[in-house]
mmCIF file of C-alpha atoms in Angstrom:
data_model
loop_
_atom_site.group_PDB
_atom_site.id
_atom_site.type_symbol
_atom_site.label_atom_id
_atom_site.label_comp_id
_atom_site.label_asym_id
_atom_site.label_seq_id
_atom_site.Cartn_x
_atom_site.Cartn_y
_atom_site.Cartn_z
ATOM 1 C CA UNK A 968 -2.716 -16.923 13.819
ATOM 2 C CA UNK A 969 0.370 -20.165 14.707
ATOM 3 C CA UNK A 970 3.811 -18.115 15.267
ATOM 4 C CA UNK A 971 6.002 -18.882 11.787
ATOM 5 C CA UNK A 972 9.472 -18.511 10.994
ATOM 6 C CA UNK A 973 9.286 -17.718 7.223
ATOM 7 C CA UNK A 974 7.394 -15.586 4.803
ATOM 8 C CA UNK A 975 6.762 -18.827 2.391
ATOM 9 C CA UNK A 976 5.210 -20.442 5.883
ATOM 10 C CA UNK A 977 2.835 -17.547 6.748
ATOM 11 C CA UNK A 978 1.682 -17.458 3.288
ATOM 12 C CA UNK A 979 1.489 -20.613 1.858
ATOM 13 C CA UNK A 980 -1.322 -21.084 4.224
ATOM 14 C CA UNK A 981 -3.542 -19.002 2.219
ATOM 15 C CA UNK A 982 -3.895 -17.034 5.535
ATOM 16 C CA UNK A 983 -5.286 -13.611 3.103
ATOM 17 C CA UNK A 984 -7.123 -15.307 1.219
ATOM 18 C CA UNK A 985 -9.210 -17.058 3.834
ATOM 19 C CA UNK A 986 -9.254 -13.766 5.907
ATOM 20 C CA UNK A 987 -10.956 -11.906 3.003
ATOM 21 C CA UNK A 988 -13.185 -14.626 2.608
ATOM 22 C CA UNK A 989 -14.175 -14.380 5.819
ATOM 23 C CA UNK A 990 -14.446 -10.851 6.327
ATOM 24 C CA UNK A 991 -16.564 -10.168 2.902
ATOM 25 C CA UNK A 992 -18.663 -13.080 3.035
ATOM 26 C CA UNK A 993 -20.089 -13.108 6.641
ATOM 27 C CA UNK A 994 -23.925 -11.014 7.116
ATOM 28 C CA UNK A 995 -23.261 -8.071 7.243
ATOM 29 C CA UNK A 996 -22.737 -6.921 10.895
ATOM 30 C CA UNK A 997 -21.796 -3.697 12.762
ATOM 31 C CA UNK A 998 -18.078 -3.503 13.060
ATOM 32 C CA UNK A 999 -15.208 -2.834 10.464
ATOM 33 C CA UNK A 1000 -11.723 -4.924 9.975
ATOM 34 C CA UNK A 1001 -8.750 -2.367 8.872
ATOM 35 C CA UNK A 1002 -5.826 -3.005 6.888
ATOM 36 C CA UNK A 1003 -2.571 -0.824 7.312
ATOM 37 C CA UNK A 1004 0.206 0.374 4.479
ATOM 38 C CA UNK A 1005 4.320 -0.162 6.848
ATOM 39 C CA UNK A 1006 7.094 1.267 4.639
ATOM 40 C CA UNK A 1007 10.243 -0.026 5.214
ATOM 41 C CA UNK A 1008 11.890 2.908 6.793
ATOM 42 C CA UNK A 1009 14.444 3.902 9.942
ATOM 43 C CA UNK A 1010 11.263 5.432 11.760
ATOM 44 C CA UNK A 1011 9.122 2.074 11.258
ATOM 45 C CA UNK A 1012 8.620 0.885 14.789
ATOM 46 C CA UNK A 1013 7.252 -3.234 15.570
ATOM 47 C CA UNK A 1014 6.178 -1.946 18.612
ATOM 48 C CA UNK A 1015 3.839 0.505 17.769
ATOM 49 C CA UNK A 1016 2.079 -1.043 15.351
ATOM 50 C CA UNK A 1017 1.655 -4.228 18.034
ATOM 51 C CA UNK A 1018 -0.099 -1.547 20.380
ATOM 52 C CA UNK A 1019 -3.260 -1.072 17.814
ATOM 53 C CA UNK A 1020 -6.171 -1.846 18.980
ATOM 54 C CA UNK A 1021 -7.727 -4.071 17.413
ATOM 55 C CA UNK A 1022 -5.306 -4.884 15.358
ATOM 56 C CA UNK A 1023 -5.066 -5.304 11.611
ATOM 57 C CA UNK A 1024 -5.817 -8.421 9.358
ATOM 58 C CA UNK A 1025 -2.948 -7.655 7.002
ATOM 59 C CA UNK A 1026 -0.200 -4.692 6.226
ATOM 60 C CA UNK A 1027 1.178 -4.039 3.068
ATOM 61 C CA UNK A 1028 4.271 -2.635 1.941
ATOM 62 C CA UNK A 1029 4.493 -0.453 -1.131
ATOM 63 C CA UNK A 1030 7.531 -1.418 -3.514
ATOM 64 C CA UNK A 1031 10.202 1.000 -3.832
ATOM 65 C CA UNK A 1032 11.247 0.244 -7.623
ATOM 66 C CA UNK A 1033 15.044 1.452 -7.802
ATOM 67 C CA UNK A 1034 15.114 -0.458 -4.468
ATOM 68 C CA UNK A 1035 13.989 -3.868 -4.640
ATOM 69 C CA UNK A 1036 14.852 -4.140 -7.961
ATOM 70 C CA UNK A 1037 18.625 -4.096 -6.982
ATOM 71 C CA UNK A 1038 18.523 -6.863 -5.062
ATOM 72 C CA UNK A 1039 16.514 -8.468 -8.136
ATOM 73 C CA UNK A 1040 18.815 -11.701 -7.684
ATOM 74 C CA UNK A 1041 17.526 -12.647 -3.724
ATOM 75 C CA UNK A 1042 14.691 -10.381 -3.579
ATOM 76 C CA UNK A 1043 14.565 -11.535 0.505
ATOM 77 C CA UNK A 1044 17.804 -9.310 1.259
ATOM 78 C CA UNK A 1045 16.188 -6.071 0.205
ATOM 79 C CA UNK A 1046 14.559 -3.529 2.792
ATOM 80 C CA UNK A 1047 10.797 -4.604 1.712
ATOM 81 C CA UNK A 1048 11.165 -8.114 2.433
ATOM 82 C CA UNK A 1049 13.510 -7.832 5.325
ATOM 83 C CA UNK A 1050 10.245 -6.024 6.791
ATOM 84 C CA UNK A 1051 7.847 -8.170 5.715
ATOM 85 C CA UNK A 1052 10.563 -11.491 7.450
ATOM 86 C CA UNK A 1053 9.506 -9.682 10.342
ATOM 87 C CA UNK A 1054 6.044 -9.023 10.122
ATOM 88 C CA UNK A 1055 5.654 -12.343 9.692
ATOM 89 C CA UNK A 1056 7.673 -13.550 12.204
ATOM 90 C CA UNK A 1057 5.448 -10.981 14.392
ATOM 91 C CA UNK A 1058 2.796 -13.239 13.593
ATOM 92 C CA UNK A 1059 1.305 -10.218 10.941
ATOM 93 C CA UNK A 1060 -0.633 -11.137 7.478
ATOM 94 C CA UNK A 1061 1.377 -9.388 4.844
ATOM 95 C CA UNK A 1062 0.492 -7.918 1.369
ATOM 96 C CA UNK A 1063 3.742 -6.848 -0.828
ATOM 97 C CA UNK A 1064 3.564 -4.266 -3.451
ATOM 98 C CA UNK A 1065 4.895 -5.472 -7.087
ATOM 99 C CA UNK A 1066 5.492 -2.623 -9.626
ATOM 100 C CA UNK A 1067 6.210 -3.149 -13.470
ATOM 101 C CA UNK A 1068 8.563 -1.279 -13.675
ATOM 102 C CA UNK A 1069 12.058 -1.999 -14.997
ATOM 103 C CA UNK A 1070 10.489 -5.651 -13.722
ATOM 104 C CA UNK A 1071 11.553 -9.199 -16.076
ATOM 105 C CA UNK A 1072 9.511 -12.343 -16.331
ATOM 106 C CA UNK A 1073 12.579 -13.500 -14.713
ATOM 107 C CA UNK A 1074 12.488 -11.598 -11.923
ATOM 108 C CA UNK A 1075 9.086 -11.953 -11.514
ATOM 109 C CA UNK A 1076 9.164 -15.682 -11.291
ATOM 110 C CA UNK A 1077 12.916 -15.671 -8.313
ATOM 111 C CA UNK A 1078 9.556 -12.512 -6.666
ATOM 112 C CA UNK A 1079 7.317 -16.194 -6.417
ATOM 113 C CA UNK A 1080 9.892 -18.257 -5.471
ATOM 114 C CA UNK A 1081 11.045 -16.535 -1.912
ATOM 115 C CA UNK A 1082 7.505 -16.870 -0.963
ATOM 116 C CA UNK A 1083 5.550 -14.447 -1.689
ATOM 117 C CA UNK A 1084 1.986 -15.642 -3.094
ATOM 118 C CA UNK A 1085 -0.216 -11.664 -1.745
ATOM 119 C CA UNK A 1086 0.756 -9.266 -4.211
ATOM 120 C CA UNK A 1087 -1.125 -5.729 -4.196
ATOM 121 C CA UNK A 1088 -0.185 -4.936 -8.810
ATOM 122 C CA UNK A 1089 1.144 -2.039 -9.284
ATOM 123 C CA UNK A 1090 1.476 -0.229 -12.402
ATOM 124 C CA UNK A 1091 4.024 2.441 -11.217
ATOM 125 C CA UNK A 1092 4.594 5.986 -11.821
ATOM 126 C CA UNK A 1093 7.308 5.890 -13.839
ATOM 127 C CA UNK A 1094 7.352 3.930 -17.734
ATOM 128 C CA UNK A 1095 10.446 2.678 -19.824
ATOM 129 C CA UNK A 1096 9.526 2.763 -23.118
ATOM 130 C CA UNK A 1097 10.741 -1.010 -22.592
ATOM 131 C CA UNK A 1098 9.710 -2.717 -19.725
ATOM 132 C CA UNK A 1099 8.135 -6.380 -20.013
ATOM 133 C CA UNK A 1100 5.073 -5.233 -17.872
ATOM 134 C CA UNK A 1101 3.643 -1.697 -19.476
ATOM 135 C CA UNK A 1102 -0.083 -2.359 -17.203
ATOM 136 C CA UNK A 1103 -0.333 -4.168 -14.142
ATOM 137 C CA UNK A 1104 -3.171 -5.300 -16.413
ATOM 138 C CA UNK A 1105 -0.007 -7.733 -17.939
ATOM 139 C CA UNK A 1106 1.492 -8.410 -15.151
ATOM 140 C CA UNK A 1107 -1.758 -9.766 -13.306
ATOM 141 C CA UNK A 1108 -2.240 -11.921 -16.336
ATOM 142 C CA UNK A 1109 1.606 -13.109 -16.164
ATOM 143 C CA UNK A 1110 1.207 -13.680 -12.313
ATOM 144 C CA UNK A 1111 -1.954 -15.648 -12.724
ATOM 145 C CA UNK A 1112 -0.202 -18.217 -16.218
ATOM 146 C CA UNK A 1113 2.340 -18.987 -13.433
ATOM 147 C CA UNK A 1114 -0.093 -19.657 -10.852
ATOM 148 C CA UNK A 1115 -1.356 -21.899 -12.934
ATOM 149 C CA UNK A 1116 1.521 -23.779 -14.338
ATOM 150 C CA UNK A 1117 3.380 -23.816 -11.523
ATOM 151 C CA UNK A 1118 0.617 -26.416 -10.106
ATOM 152 C CA UNK A 1119 3.153 -26.478 -6.131
ATOM 153 C CA UNK A 1120 1.510 -22.755 -5.941
ATOM 154 C CA UNK A 1121 -0.573 -22.152 -3.551
ATOM 155 C CA UNK A 1122 -3.579 -19.280 -4.212
ATOM 156 C CA UNK A 1123 -2.259 -16.247 -4.689
ATOM 157 C CA UNK A 1124 -3.674 -13.310 -3.706
ATOM 158 C CA UNK A 1125 -3.706 -10.396 -5.539
ATOM 159 C CA UNK A 1126 -5.561 -6.703 -5.280
ATOM 160 C CA UNK A 1127 -4.783 -3.553 -7.744
ATOM 161 C CA UNK A 1128 -6.070 -0.124 -7.095
ATOM 162 C CA UNK A 1129 -8.540 2.222 -8.403
ATOM 163 C CA UNK A 1130 -8.826 5.768 -8.606
ATOM 164 C CA UNK A 1131 -11.811 7.432 -7.600
ATOM 165 C CA UNK A 1132 -10.516 10.718 -8.920
ATOM 166 C CA UNK A 1133 -10.008 9.314 -11.898
ATOM 167 C CA UNK A 1134 -6.368 8.039 -13.558
ATOM 168 C CA UNK A 1135 -4.563 11.567 -15.025
ATOM 169 C CA UNK A 1136 -3.928 9.442 -17.706
ATOM 170 C CA UNK A 1137 -7.119 7.977 -18.990
ATOM 171 C CA UNK A 1138 -8.943 9.573 -21.405
ATOM 172 C CA UNK A 1139 -12.487 9.304 -20.163
ATOM 173 C CA UNK A 1140 -14.265 7.867 -17.047
ATOM 174 C CA UNK A 1141 -15.277 4.690 -19.537
ATOM 175 C CA UNK A 1142 -12.560 4.087 -20.358
ATOM 176 C CA UNK A 1143 -10.551 3.416 -17.958
ATOM 177 C CA UNK A 1144 -13.560 1.129 -15.869
ATOM 178 C CA UNK A 1145 -13.090 -0.416 -19.121
ATOM 179 C CA UNK A 1146 -9.210 -1.561 -19.061
ATOM 180 C CA UNK A 1147 -10.195 -1.688 -14.956
ATOM 181 C CA UNK A 1148 -12.864 -4.821 -15.844
ATOM 182 C CA UNK A 1149 -10.592 -6.352 -17.894
ATOM 183 C CA UNK A 1150 -7.856 -6.188 -15.787
ATOM 184 C CA UNK A 1151 -9.868 -7.894 -13.336
ATOM 185 C CA UNK A 1152 -11.532 -10.218 -15.181
ATOM 186 C CA UNK A 1153 -7.749 -11.544 -14.924
ATOM 187 C CA UNK A 1154 -8.125 -12.843 -11.985
ATOM 188 C CA UNK A 1155 -8.028 -10.138 -8.888
ATOM 189 C CA UNK A 1156 -9.508 -10.759 -5.494
ATOM 190 C CA UNK A 1157 -10.557 -6.815 -3.915
ATOM 191 C CA UNK A 1158 -9.826 -3.476 -5.723
ATOM 192 C CA UNK A 1159 -7.861 -1.406 -2.629
ATOM 193 C CA UNK A 1160 -8.640 2.496 -3.744
ATOM 194 C CA UNK A 1161 -6.079 5.719 -3.612
ATOM 195 C CA UNK A 1162 -5.990 7.710 -0.950
ATOM 196 C CA UNK A 1163 -9.409 9.653 -0.469
ATOM 197 C CA UNK A 1164 -10.448 12.956 1.205
ATOM 198 C CA UNK A 1165 -13.817 13.084 1.313
ATOM 199 C CA UNK A 1166 -16.881 10.224 1.236
ATOM 200 C CA UNK A 1167 -18.853 10.841 -1.960
ATOM 201 C CA UNK A 1168 -15.974 9.871 -4.372
ATOM 202 C CA UNK A 1169 -15.978 6.780 -3.351
ATOM 203 C CA UNK A 1170 -19.297 5.782 -3.011
ATOM 204 C CA UNK A 1171 -19.802 7.851 -6.741
ATOM 205 C CA UNK A 1172 -16.833 5.218 -7.858
ATOM 206 C CA UNK A 1173 -17.902 2.048 -7.197
ATOM 207 C CA UNK A 1174 -21.613 3.008 -8.440
ATOM 208 C CA UNK A 1175 -19.084 3.021 -11.227
ATOM 209 C CA UNK A 1176 -17.440 0.035 -11.016
ATOM 210 C CA UNK A 1177 -20.382 -1.703 -9.824
ATOM 211 C CA UNK A 1178 -22.422 -0.314 -12.928
ATOM 212 C CA UNK A 1179 -19.159 -1.965 -14.786
ATOM 213 C CA UNK A 1180 -19.459 -5.190 -13.711
ATOM 214 C CA UNK A 1181 -17.505 -5.044 -11.490
ATOM 215 C CA UNK A 1182 -18.507 -7.346 -8.545
ATOM 216 C CA UNK A 1183 -15.027 -7.362 -5.940
ATOM 217 C CA UNK A 1184 -14.664 -5.813 -2.699
ATOM 218 C CA UNK A 1185 -13.857 -2.445 -3.519
ATOM 219 C CA UNK A 1186 -11.360 -0.954 -0.290
ATOM 220 C CA UNK A 1187 -11.198 3.359 0.725
ATOM 221 C CA UNK A 1188 -7.721 4.296 0.951
ATOM 222 C CA UNK A 1189 -7.668 6.472 4.483
ATOM 223 C CA UNK A 1190 -4.789 8.447 3.750
ATOM 224 C CA UNK A 1191 -3.830 10.807 6.781
ATOM 225 C CA UNK A 1192 -1.930 13.524 5.895
ATOM 226 C CA UNK A 1193 0.637 14.958 9.384
ATOM 227 C CA UNK A 1194 1.567 18.381 7.968
ATOM 228 C CA UNK A 1195 -0.463 20.536 5.198
ATOM 229 C CA UNK A 1196 3.488 20.197 3.667
ATOM 230 C CA UNK A 1197 3.148 16.784 3.370
ATOM 231 C CA UNK A 1198 -0.406 17.470 2.309
ATOM 232 C CA UNK A 1199 0.754 18.381 -0.397
ATOM 233 C CA UNK A 1200 2.959 16.733 -1.576
ATOM 234 C CA UNK A 1201 0.717 13.493 -1.710
ATOM 235 C CA UNK A 1202 -2.082 15.771 -3.562
ATOM 236 C CA UNK A 1203 0.963 16.146 -6.439
ATOM 237 C CA UNK A 1204 2.149 13.171 -6.362
ATOM 238 C CA UNK A 1205 -0.935 11.081 -7.133
ATOM 239 C CA UNK A 1206 -2.301 14.577 -9.224
ATOM 240 C CA UNK A 1207 -5.264 14.791 -6.818
ATOM 241 C CA UNK A 1208 -7.511 17.984 -6.888
ATOM 242 C CA UNK A 1209 -9.556 17.703 -4.163
ATOM 243 C CA UNK A 1210 -13.103 19.249 -4.659
ATOM 244 C CA UNK A 1211 -13.588 23.115 -3.276
ATOM 245 C CA UNK A 1212 -14.717 22.826 -0.013
ATOM 246 C CA UNK A 1213 -12.272 20.080 1.273
ATOM 247 C CA UNK A 1214 -9.157 22.296 -0.188
ATOM 248 C CA UNK A 1215 -11.152 24.986 1.928
ATOM 249 C CA UNK A 1216 -11.564 23.096 4.868
ATOM 250 C CA UNK A 1217 -7.608 21.908 4.316
ATOM 251 C CA UNK A 1218 -6.337 24.972 3.384
ATOM 252 C CA UNK A 1219 -7.932 26.899 6.366
ATOM 253 C CA UNK A 1220 -5.727 25.339 8.494
ATOM 254 C CA UNK A 1221 -2.062 25.858 6.551
ATOM 255 C CA UNK A 1222 -0.635 27.733 9.315
ATOM 256 C CA UNK A 1223 -1.331 25.690 11.997
ATOM 257 C CA UNK A 1224 1.076 24.477 14.691
ATOM 258 C CA UNK A 1225 1.635 20.746 14.529
ATOM 259 C CA UNK A 1226 -0.843 19.384 17.243
ATOM 260 C CA UNK A 1227 -3.547 21.858 16.109
ATOM 261 C CA UNK A 1228 -3.404 20.204 12.366
ATOM 262 C CA UNK A 1229 -3.896 16.521 13.488
ATOM 263 C CA UNK A 1230 -6.391 17.214 16.029
ATOM 264 C CA UNK A 1231 -8.183 18.514 12.138
ATOM 265 C CA UNK A 1232 -7.047 15.895 10.396
ATOM 266 C CA UNK A 1233 -8.203 13.277 13.747
ATOM 267 C CA UNK A 1234 -11.776 15.385 12.713
ATOM 268 C CA UNK A 1235 -11.762 15.922 9.353
ATOM 269 C CA UNK A 1236 -11.585 11.509 8.312
ATOM 270 C CA UNK A 1237 -13.774 10.288 11.560
ATOM 271 C CA UNK A 1238 -16.955 11.841 9.747
ATOM 272 C CA UNK A 1239 -15.278 11.224 6.223
ATOM 273 C CA UNK A 1240 -15.282 7.549 7.704
ATOM 274 C CA UNK A 1241 -18.647 7.898 9.370
ATOM 275 C CA UNK A 1242 -20.443 8.526 6.082
ATOM 276 C CA UNK A 1243 -18.400 6.123 4.821
ATOM 277 C CA UNK A 1244 -19.651 3.499 7.199
ATOM 278 C CA UNK A 1245 -22.951 4.486 8.593
ATOM 279 C CA UNK A 1246 -25.074 3.130 6.072
ATOM 280 C CA UNK A 1247 -23.639 -0.310 7.830
ATOM 281 C CA UNK A 1248 -26.233 -0.147 9.693
ATOM 282 C CA UNK A 1249 -29.138 0.283 7.927
ATOM 283 C CA UNK A 1250 -29.065 -2.447 5.483
ATOM 284 C CA UNK A 1251 -26.999 -1.071 2.624
ATOM 285 C CA UNK A 1252 -26.617 -4.031 -0.157
ATOM 286 C CA UNK A 1253 -22.703 -2.895 -0.150
ATOM 287 C CA UNK A 1254 -21.703 -2.567 2.708
ATOM 288 C CA UNK A 1255 -18.327 -1.534 3.799
ATOM 289 C CA UNK A 1256 -16.387 -4.338 6.183
ATOM 290 C CA UNK A 1257 -12.292 -3.474 5.831
ATOM 291 C CA UNK A 1258 -10.292 -0.465 5.467
ATOM 292 C CA UNK A 1259 -7.918 0.474 4.297
ATOM 293 C CA UNK A 1260 -5.036 3.134 6.564
ATOM 294 C CA UNK A 1261 -1.801 4.596 4.798
ATOM 295 C CA UNK A 1262 -0.186 5.428 7.551
ATOM 296 C CA UNK A 1263 3.354 6.132 6.597
ATOM 297 C CA UNK A 1264 4.584 4.799 10.372
ATOM 298 C CA UNK A 1265 2.730 7.254 11.929
ATOM 299 C CA UNK A 1266 0.957 4.721 13.828
ATOM 300 C CA UNK A 1267 -0.634 7.113 16.960
ATOM 301 C CA UNK A 1268 -2.088 8.926 14.241
ATOM 302 C CA UNK A 1269 -4.040 5.675 13.613
ATOM 303 C CA UNK A 1270 -4.928 5.034 16.964
ATOM 304 C CA UNK A 1271 -6.060 8.400 17.486
ATOM 305 C CA UNK A 1272 -9.113 7.221 14.235
ATOM 306 C CA UNK A 1273 -9.307 3.650 15.354
ATOM 307 C CA UNK A 1274 -10.552 5.434 19.623
ATOM 308 C CA UNK A 1275 -12.992 7.519 18.022
ATOM 309 C CA UNK A 1276 -14.261 5.613 15.776
ATOM 310 C CA UNK A 1277 -14.911 2.525 18.384
ATOM 311 C CA UNK A 1278 -18.694 1.524 18.014
ATOM 312 C CA UNK A 1279 -17.497 0.352 14.457
ATOM 313 C CA UNK A 1280 -13.461 -0.843 14.643
ATOM 314 C CA UNK A 1281 -13.529 -3.194 17.658
#
């Protein structure tokens, strides 16, 4: 990628859309790409990110609602957007999350005019009765409408989340998938799953999506907990219930020393990834070509995974 000087310059080229098109339109190959989520926190070290081998296809930046909305008159001043600019200057492709939480149409417009064109749209954990966008489908629809009306805007690349273990507020899998299909039909480019802990959950979810008529790329999301306590916090946040077998496997390491728990986590998720990716080598009609890592800025842990999977990621 050519050097860039601002978020606008990097994203106006439609780099992400071209990358995804190349990845998912190419014939099946054993090589797999990955993307990575990064938090705009004090422990972020761009040198550790730059040492990752291979490098990620894109970096996604979570939306911290209260923090970002504090800068709604000038989103570029927010820590997340400051990090986005830093990453763009370092030649990374950036996907900014945007949450429905309390954001107005005017604030969305200001976000778009700041130069952001790659967005991962989420509803958010909290919903206020009087907020404009009650669901992410409404925000996706509004973003596409703005793009169509503002001819000067380049193509917007949009991703949304999927829930292999089910959304805790969905009355049924059927209703959840019907809503997801409606949202995607508004103009979504890719689907990124919530954190996965076993391969079976992904394959079952993808099958349900395909049967519902969802044809866009579905990217498995992998989270590597760096402690048992962190795992429990993530499960509480995402409201995921592990299968008895997976729960027992993690619980058996609850009292491990940090390095022992880390070794177990790497081995466990190497196993999950191999189960996800090995069908690629046997002529899968729906190969996985991109994997997403939720890093929590623990880049050395991601690197250990990549090294153990270098027959796929290279």
